GROMACS .gro file of N, CA and C in nm:
model
  348
    1MET      N    1   0.573  -0.085  -3.245
    1MET     CA    2   0.653  -0.189  -3.308
    1MET      C    3   0.703  -0.265  -3.184
    2SER      N    4   0.692  -0.412  -3.174
    2SER     CA    5   0.755  -0.506  -3.096
    2SER      C    6   0.898  -0.495  -3.046
    3ASP      N    7   0.944  -0.553  -2.973
    3ASP     CA    8   1.080  -0.557  -2.927
    3ASP      C    9   1.116  -0.642  -3.023
    4ASP      N   10   1.089  -0.743  -3.095
    4ASP     CA   11   1.134  -0.825  -3.175
    4ASP      C   12   1.152  -0.770  -3.300
    5GLU      N   13   1.056  -0.665  -3.331
    5GLU     CA   14   1.094  -0.576  -3.468
    5GLU      C   15   1.190  -0.464  -3.458
    6LEU      N   16   1.217  -0.438  -3.333
    6LEU     CA   17   1.309  -0.350  -3.290
    6LEU      C   18   1.457  -0.405  -3.295
    7ASP      N   19   1.462  -0.526  -3.269
    7ASP     CA   20   1.577  -0.615  -3.298
    7ASP      C   21   1.618  -0.596  -3.404
    8LYS      N   22   1.557  -0.585  -3.522
    8LYS     CA   23   1.580  -0.584  -3.682
    8LYS      C   24   1.615  -0.451  -3.700
    9HIS      N   25   1.633  -0.340  -3.594
    9HIS     CA   26   1.637  -0.204  -3.673
    9HIS      C   27   1.774  -0.182  -3.619
   10PRO      N   28   1.849  -0.114  -3.699
   10PRO     CA   29   1.997  -0.097  -3.685
   10PRO      C   30   1.996  -0.002  -3.543
   11ASP      N   31   1.906   0.086  -3.499
   11ASP     CA   32   1.943   0.167  -3.380
   11ASP      C   33   1.810   0.168  -3.315
   12PRO      N   34   1.745   0.043  -3.237
   12PRO     CA   35   1.659   0.054  -3.170
   12PRO      C   36   1.627   0.174  -3.064
   13ALA      N   37   1.716   0.195  -2.994
   13ALA     CA   38   1.731   0.324  -2.919
   13ALA      C   39   1.685   0.439  -2.986
   14ALA      N   40   1.712   0.477  -3.094
   14ALA     CA   41   1.700   0.578  -3.179
   14ALA      C   42   1.539   0.570  -3.213
   15VAL      N   43   1.475   0.464  -3.227
   15VAL     CA   44   1.323   0.449  -3.258
   15VAL      C   45   1.274   0.499  -3.121
   16LEU      N   46   1.291   0.449  -3.021
   16LEU     CA   47   1.239   0.477  -2.888
   16LEU      C   48   1.258   0.621  -2.858
   17GLN      N   49   1.343   0.665  -2.893
   17GLN     CA   50   1.402   0.825  -2.874
   17GLN      C   51   1.318   0.894  -2.964
   18SER      N   52   1.281   0.867  -3.066
   18SER     CA   53   1.158   0.926  -3.179
   18SER      C   54   1.025   0.923  -3.119
   19TRP      N   55   1.008   0.810  -3.049
   19TRP     CA   56   0.850   0.817  -3.006
   19TRP      C   57   0.846   0.889  -2.872
   20LEU      N   58   0.950   0.912  -2.821
   20LEU     CA   59   0.948   1.000  -2.693
   20LEU      C   60   0.926   1.174  -2.762
   21ASP      N   61   1.012   1.169  -2.866
   21ASP     CA   62   1.018   1.342  -2.929
   21ASP      C   63   0.885   1.351  -2.988
   22SER      N   64   0.829   1.264  -3.061
   22SER     CA   65   0.729   1.306  -3.165
   22SER      C   66   0.586   1.359  -3.099
   23SER      N   67   0.567   1.447  -3.136
   23SER     CA   68   0.442   1.511  -3.144
   23SER      C   69   0.327   1.443  -3.205
   24ALA      N   70   0.350   1.355  -3.306
   24ALA     CA   71   0.267   1.304  -3.417
   24ALA      C   72   0.204   1.171  -3.333
   25ALA      N   73   0.312   1.135  -3.286
   25ALA     CA   74   0.294   1.009  -3.194
   25ALA      C   75   0.184   1.001  -3.095
   26ALA      N   76   0.163   1.126  -3.056
   26ALA     CA   77   0.058   1.160  -2.948
   26ALA      C   78  -0.065   1.161  -3.014
   27GLU      N   79  -0.090   1.197  -3.140
   27GLU     CA   80  -0.199   1.163  -3.214
   27GLU      C   81  -0.267   1.052  -3.215
   28VAL      N   82  -0.175   0.938  -3.234
   28VAL     CA   83  -0.219   0.805  -3.248
   28VAL      C   84  -0.189   0.746  -3.091
   29LEU      N   85  -0.129   0.788  -3.023
   29LEU     CA   86  -0.126   0.689  -2.893
   29LEU      C   87  -0.122   0.806  -2.790
   30SER      N   88  -0.168   0.773  -2.648
   30SER     CA   89  -0.172   0.880  -2.559
   30SER      C   90  -0.012   0.892  -2.504
   31ARG      N   91   0.029   1.005  -2.450
   31ARG     CA   92   0.176   1.009  -2.415
   31ARG      C   93   0.172   0.895  -2.295
   32SER      N   94   0.110   0.867  -2.235
   32SER     CA   95   0.106   0.749  -2.140
   32SER      C   96   0.143   0.612  -2.185
   33GLU      N   97   0.091   0.611  -2.295
   33GLU     CA   98   0.089   0.492  -2.386
   33GLU      C   99   0.234   0.462  -2.436
   34ILE      N  100   0.280   0.588  -2.453
   34ILE     CA  101   0.381   0.599  -2.521
   34ILE      C  102   0.509   0.575  -2.414
   35SER      N  103   0.483   0.642  -2.300
   35SER     CA  104   0.596   0.592  -2.194
   35SER      C  105   0.576   0.470  -2.146
   36ARG      N  106   0.470   0.400  -2.132
   36ARG     CA  107   0.485   0.279  -2.111
   36ARG      C  108   0.515   0.153  -2.200
   37ALA      N  109   0.515   0.206  -2.318
   37ALA     CA  110   0.598   0.119  -2.434
   37ALA      C  111   0.726   0.125  -2.433
   38VAL      N  112   0.778   0.268  -2.407
   38VAL     CA  113   0.920   0.269  -2.376
   38VAL      C  114   0.990   0.207  -2.262
   39ILE      N  115   0.887   0.231  -2.146
   39ILE     CA  116   0.961   0.152  -2.052
   39ILE      C  117   0.959  -0.002  -2.053
   40ASN      N  118   0.876  -0.030  -2.097
   40ASN     CA  119   0.857  -0.193  -2.128
   40ASN      C  120   0.922  -0.242  -2.221
   41SER      N  121   1.004  -0.185  -2.311
   41SER     CA  122   1.083  -0.232  -2.402
   41SER      C  123   1.212  -0.262  -2.335
   42ARG      N  124   1.277  -0.371  -2.396
   42ARG     CA  125   1.400  -0.401  -2.361
   42ARG      C  126   1.519  -0.325  -2.409
   43HIS      N  127   1.475  -0.236  -2.521
   43HIS     CA  128   1.598  -0.172  -2.568
   43HIS      C  129   1.567  -0.023  -2.508
   44HIS      N  130   1.503   0.026  -2.406
   44HIS     CA  131   1.511   0.153  -2.341
   44HIS      C  132   1.657   0.172  -2.277
   45THR      N  133   1.684   0.289  -2.271
   45THR     CA  134   1.808   0.337  -2.202
   45THR      C  135   1.772   0.387  -2.061
   46LEU      N  136   1.878   0.439  -1.975
   46LEU     CA  137   1.852   0.535  -1.891
   46LEU      C  138   1.805   0.653  -1.935
   47GLU      N  139   1.879   0.698  -2.030
   47GLU     CA  140   1.838   0.843  -2.094
   47GLU      C  141   1.692   0.851  -2.116
   48HIS      N  142   1.632   0.723  -2.191
   48HIS     CA  143   1.494   0.745  -2.205
   48HIS      C  144   1.407   0.746  -2.079
   49LEU      N  145   1.476   0.700  -2.003
   49LEU     CA  146   1.382   0.658  -1.847
   49LEU      C  147   1.371   0.806  -1.804
   50LEU      N  148   1.474   0.875  -1.801
   50LEU     CA  149   1.491   1.016  -1.735
   50LEU      C  150   1.410   1.126  -1.804
   51GLN      N  151   1.343   1.092  -1.933
   51GLN     CA  152   1.271   1.163  -2.005
   51GLN      C  153   1.093   1.178  -1.979
   52ILE      N  154   1.070   1.044  -1.889
   52ILE     CA  155   0.958   1.000  -1.902
   52ILE      C  156   0.913   1.067  -1.748
   53PRO      N  157   0.795   1.083  -1.761
   53PRO     CA  158   0.720   1.150  -1.632
   53PRO      C  159   0.748   1.069  -1.509
   54ALA      N  160   0.763   1.120  -1.418
   54ALA     CA  161   0.802   1.051  -1.296
   54ALA      C  162   0.705   0.968  -1.238
   55TYR      N  163   0.581   1.002  -1.247
   55TYR     CA  164   0.460   0.907  -1.204
   55TYR      C  165   0.461   0.775  -1.264
   56GLU      N  166   0.501   0.776  -1.431
   56GLU     CA  167   0.465   0.657  -1.505
   56GLU      C  168   0.590   0.571  -1.441
   57ILE      N  169   0.718   0.616  -1.427
   57ILE     CA  170   0.811   0.533  -1.360
   57ILE      C  171   0.794   0.483  -1.232
   58LEU      N  172   0.729   0.560  -1.140
   58LEU     CA  173   0.702   0.537  -0.981
   58LEU      C  174   0.591   0.451  -0.969
   59SER      N  175   0.476   0.466  -1.032
   59SER     CA  176   0.371   0.401  -1.006
   59SER      C  177   0.278   0.338  -1.109
   60ARG      N  178   0.347   0.368  -1.223
   60ARG     CA  179   0.220   0.274  -1.331
   60ARG      C  180   0.277   0.202  -1.402
   61SER      N  181   0.408   0.206  -1.436
   61SER     CA  182   0.481   0.122  -1.544
   61SER      C  183   0.609   0.051  -1.498
   62GLY      N  184   0.698   0.117  -1.397
   62GLY     CA  185   0.815   0.077  -1.384
   62GLY      C  186   0.859   0.101  -1.227
   63PRO      N  187   0.806   0.065  -1.152
   63PRO     CA  188   0.841   0.057  -1.018
   63PRO      C  189   0.967  -0.011  -0.981
   64GLU      N  190   0.990  -0.153  -1.045
   64GLU     CA  191   1.106  -0.229  -1.026
   64GLU      C  192   1.206  -0.141  -1.104
   65ILE      N  193   1.191  -0.077  -1.196
   65ILE     CA  194   1.319   0.005  -1.280
   65ILE      C  195   1.346   0.100  -1.181
   66ALA      N  196   1.286   0.165  -1.111
   66ALA     CA  197   1.296   0.275  -1.012
   66ALA      C  198   1.367   0.248  -0.881
   67VAL      N  199   1.371   0.137  -0.840
   67VAL     CA  200   1.400   0.091  -0.709
   67VAL      C  201   1.562   0.114  -0.732
   68LYS      N  202   1.622   0.028  -0.803
   68LYS     CA  203   1.774   0.056  -0.820
   68LYS      C  204   1.811   0.171  -0.839
   69LEU      N  205   1.775   0.265  -0.921
   69LEU     CA  206   1.800   0.402  -0.968
   69LEU      C  207   1.786   0.504  -0.828
   70LEU      N  208   1.672   0.475  -0.738
   70LEU     CA  209   1.661   0.546  -0.637
   70LEU      C  210   1.737   0.484  -0.514
   71LEU      N  211   1.748   0.372  -0.521
   71LEU     CA  212   1.873   0.317  -0.408
   71LEU      C  213   2.020   0.380  -0.431
   72ASP      N  214   2.058   0.356  -0.550
   72ASP     CA  215   2.162   0.447  -0.601
   72ASP      C  216   2.197   0.596  -0.574
   73ARG      N  217   2.081   0.629  -0.596
   73ARG     CA  218   2.079   0.803  -0.567
   73ARG      C  219   2.051   0.838  -0.433
   74CYS      N  220   1.980   0.771  -0.342
   74CYS     CA  221   1.967   0.830  -0.223
   74CYS      C  222   2.050   0.754  -0.115
   75GLY      N  223   2.084   0.631  -0.139
   75GLY     CA  224   2.182   0.555  -0.055
   75GLY      C  225   2.103   0.565   0.084
   76ARG      N  226   2.202   0.597   0.180
   76ARG     CA  227   2.212   0.602   0.309
   76ARG      C  228   2.156   0.755   0.370
   77ASN      N  229   2.136   0.822   0.248
   77ASN     CA  230   2.101   0.987   0.288
   77ASN      C  231   1.955   1.015   0.340
   78ALA      N  232   1.914   1.015   0.455
   78ALA     CA  233   1.787   1.046   0.521
   78ALA      C  234   1.710   1.154   0.440
   79GLY      N  235   1.789   1.267   0.428
   79GLY     CA  236   1.733   1.386   0.366
   79GLY      C  237   1.711   1.344   0.222
   80ARG      N  238   1.768   1.282   0.153
   80ARG     CA  239   1.722   1.245   0.018
   80ARG      C  240   1.593   1.183   0.007
   81TRP      N  241   1.578   1.076   0.086
   81TRP     CA  242   1.466   0.971   0.103
   81TRP      C  243   1.324   1.049   0.138
   82ALA      N  244   1.369   1.169   0.228
   82ALA     CA  245   1.262   1.252   0.296
   82ALA      C  246   1.243   1.343   0.134
   83ALA      N  247   1.293   1.383   0.098
   83ALA     CA  248   1.309   1.477  -0.022
   83ALA      C  249   1.226   1.398  -0.138
   84LEU      N  250   1.270   1.241  -0.143
   84LEU     CA  251   1.189   1.186  -0.259
   84LEU      C  252   1.020   1.182  -0.213
   85ALA      N  253   1.014   1.131  -0.087
   85ALA     CA  254   0.883   1.118  -0.025
   85ALA      C  255   0.797   1.252  -0.043
   86ALA      N  256   0.843   1.369  -0.028
   86ALA     CA  257   0.764   1.484  -0.064
   86ALA      C  258   0.737   1.517  -0.205
   87ALA      N  259   0.859   1.501  -0.273
   87ALA     CA  260   0.863   1.526  -0.451
   87ALA      C  261   0.724   1.428  -0.507
   88THR      N  262   0.746   1.310  -0.439
   88THR     CA  263   0.642   1.226  -0.496
   88THR      C  264   0.483   1.194  -0.488
   89ASN      N  265   0.480   1.318  -0.357
   89ASN     CA  266   0.336   1.362  -0.343
   89ASN      C  267   0.265   1.438  -0.426
   90PHE      N  268   0.238   1.389  -0.576
   90PHE     CA  269   0.195   1.458  -0.668
   90PHE      C  270   0.082   1.395  -0.727
   91GLN      N  271  -0.016   1.481  -0.793
   91GLN     CA  272  -0.171   1.437  -0.838
   91GLN      C  273  -0.116   1.417  -1.004
   92HIS      N  274  -0.197   1.351  -1.085
   92HIS     CA  275  -0.203   1.350  -1.231
   92HIS      C  276  -0.200   1.500  -1.259
   93HIS      N  277  -0.295   1.568  -1.221
   93HIS     CA  278  -0.309   1.671  -1.289
   93HIS      C  279  -0.229   1.802  -1.245
   94GLU      N  280  -0.122   1.782  -1.186
   94GLU     CA  281  -0.028   1.880  -1.123
   94GLU      C  282   0.052   1.866  -1.239
   95GLU      N  283   0.147   1.962  -1.222
   95GLU     CA  284   0.270   2.004  -1.328
   95GLU      C  285   0.352   1.859  -1.357
   96THR      N  286   0.377   1.800  -1.451
   96THR     CA  287   0.438   1.687  -1.459
   96THR      C  288   0.616   1.713  -1.459
   97ILE      N  289   0.651   1.637  -1.361
   97ILE     CA  290   0.796   1.637  -1.347
   97ILE      C  291   0.856   1.493  -1.432
   98THR      N  292   0.959   1.521  -1.470
   98THR     CA  293   1.020   1.375  -1.551
   98THR      C  294   1.097   1.321  -1.438
   99PHE      N  295   1.119   1.211  -1.458
   99PHE     CA  296   1.188   1.103  -1.352
   99PHE      C  297   1.336   1.173  -1.351
  100GLY      N  298   1.408   1.203  -1.458
  100GLY     CA  299   1.543   1.284  -1.442
  100GLY      C  300   1.525   1.401  -1.357
  101ASP      N  301   1.413   1.484  -1.362
  101ASP     CA  302   1.413   1.602  -1.288
  101ASP      C  303   1.389   1.573  -1.150
  102LEU      N  304   1.338   1.454  -1.114
  102LEU     CA  305   1.324   1.413  -0.996
  102LEU      C  306   1.437   1.363  -0.919
  103LEU      N  307   1.479   1.300  -0.986
  103LEU     CA  308   1.622   1.234  -0.946
  103LEU      C  309   1.720   1.359  -0.919
  104ASP      N  310   1.726   1.458  -1.044
  104ASP     CA  311   1.806   1.574  -0.985
  104ASP      C  312   1.800   1.647  -0.859
  105SER      N  313   1.680   1.640  -0.842
  105SER     CA  314   1.615   1.720  -0.737
  105SER      C  315   1.690   1.698  -0.586
  106LEU      N  316   1.706   1.567  -0.580
  106LEU     CA  317   1.745   1.464  -0.471
  106LEU      C  318   1.912   1.523  -0.445
  107ASP      N  319   1.967   1.556  -0.559
  107ASP     CA  320   2.091   1.596  -0.528
  107ASP      C  321   2.128   1.720  -0.469
  108SER      N  322   2.007   1.797  -0.444
  108SER     CA  323   2.035   1.909  -0.378
  108SER      C  324   2.028   1.925  -0.218
  109VAL      N  325   1.985   1.788  -0.188
  109VAL     CA  326   1.984   1.758  -0.030
  109VAL      C  327   2.130   1.771   0.030
  110PRO      N  328   2.160   1.825   0.119
  110PRO     CA  329   2.289   1.859   0.193
  110PRO      C  330   2.368   1.746   0.229
  111ALA      N  331   2.498   1.697   0.223
  111ALA     CA  332   2.544   1.578   0.267
  111ALA      C  333   2.562   1.566   0.420
  112SER      N  334   2.513   1.674   0.475
  112SER     CA  335   2.494   1.678   0.649
  112SER      C  336   2.375   1.583   0.666
  113MET      N  337   2.271   1.547   0.586
  113MET     CA  338   2.146   1.481   0.609
  113MET      C  339   2.178   1.321   0.597
  114GLN      N  340   2.283   1.292   0.572
  114GLN     CA  341   2.351   1.158   0.552
  114GLN      C  342   2.355   1.068   0.685
  115LYS      N  343   2.332   0.977   0.686
  115LYS     CA  344   2.345   0.875   0.800
  115LYS      C  345   2.468   0.778   0.769
  116SER      N  346   2.511   0.744   0.896
  116SER     CA  347   2.646   0.656   0.840
  116SER      C  348   2.615   0.510   0.880
   0.00000   0.00000   0.00000
């Protein structure tokens, strides 16, 4: 469905969530194609983005989306930026971490690492 078609649906966000949840959708489209469709939709929510593999958000489909979220999460905390750099050193064949899990992992960096 295009965004124009989703505009006519009473709950476009629910449609996008069904795409993310559906194993049947993976038979027609690859998980990567589903992720990109959700990222590119103007109807996606933060909750949708948090469920998508981090590498899709950061490197393939949505770096402009990730920038604001990462700036908000990391701020001036040098430790969080270092943790982000370490966490994003992944390969496609490694275990897939969601963007939400990546952001959550940054919260464990001690406040003492923060720069003023």
